[in-house]
Amino acid sequence: AADTDVREWLKTLDVVVVFESTLRSFFGAAHKLGVRQKVLVLNIDWTEPNALLALHAEVPGLQLWAKGNATLVAVASLMHDHFVRNNIANAAAIVAVSVALVPWSIPDAVVREDSRLAYFHSAPSSSTSAFAAASA
């Protein structure tokens, strides 16, 4: 509903999936209000590295989903290098738990012409409707 407080709404969720934006305050609120699974689907072109590292540090259990192998490698390397530089133990394990490759593609070929409409284009042009003609 239009008058629903976002904090009250978050309390009802188990999972939050956000696309392409770090939204630090949103993820932070989701975590504090008990959302169990928090997911950011990354767009490496729109993600600022320091913002991503800060978000991951602030939101325990945040999962980062990469849509392609290049993004996975870039984010995993960024995080691993950051953890090693800052003497954070188990850097590789943290990255392995936090970053996942989620194959992303359009599952079906793009249909250029809707074959359902072809019937109407070939229907007889008489006073009989296309529906009536098909029913006859």
mmCIF file of C-alpha atoms in Angstrom, residues 44 69-79:
data_model
loop_
_atom_site.group_PDB
_atom_site.id
_atom_site.type_symbol
_atom_site.label_atom_id
_atom_site.label_comp_id
_atom_site.label_asym_id
_atom_site.label_seq_id
_atom_site.Cartn_x
_atom_site.Cartn_y
_atom_site.Cartn_z
ATOM 1 C CA ILE A 44 30.449 -3.800 -12.573
ATOM 2 C CA ASN A 69 32.652 -14.378 -15.332
ATOM 3 C CA ALA A 70 34.483 -11.072 -15.908
ATOM 4 C CA THR A 71 32.450 -9.419 -13.142
ATOM 5 C CA LEU A 72 33.004 -12.386 -10.836
ATOM 6 C CA VAL A 73 36.774 -12.240 -11.313
ATOM 7 C CA ALA A 74 36.923 -8.443 -10.927
ATOM 8 C CA VAL A 75 34.850 -8.384 -7.721
ATOM 9 C CA ALA A 76 36.533 -11.447 -6.195
ATOM 10 C CA SER A 77 39.966 -9.944 -6.906
ATOM 11 C CA LEU A 78 38.956 -6.561 -5.498
ATOM 12 C CA MET A 79 37.661 -8.114 -2.294
#
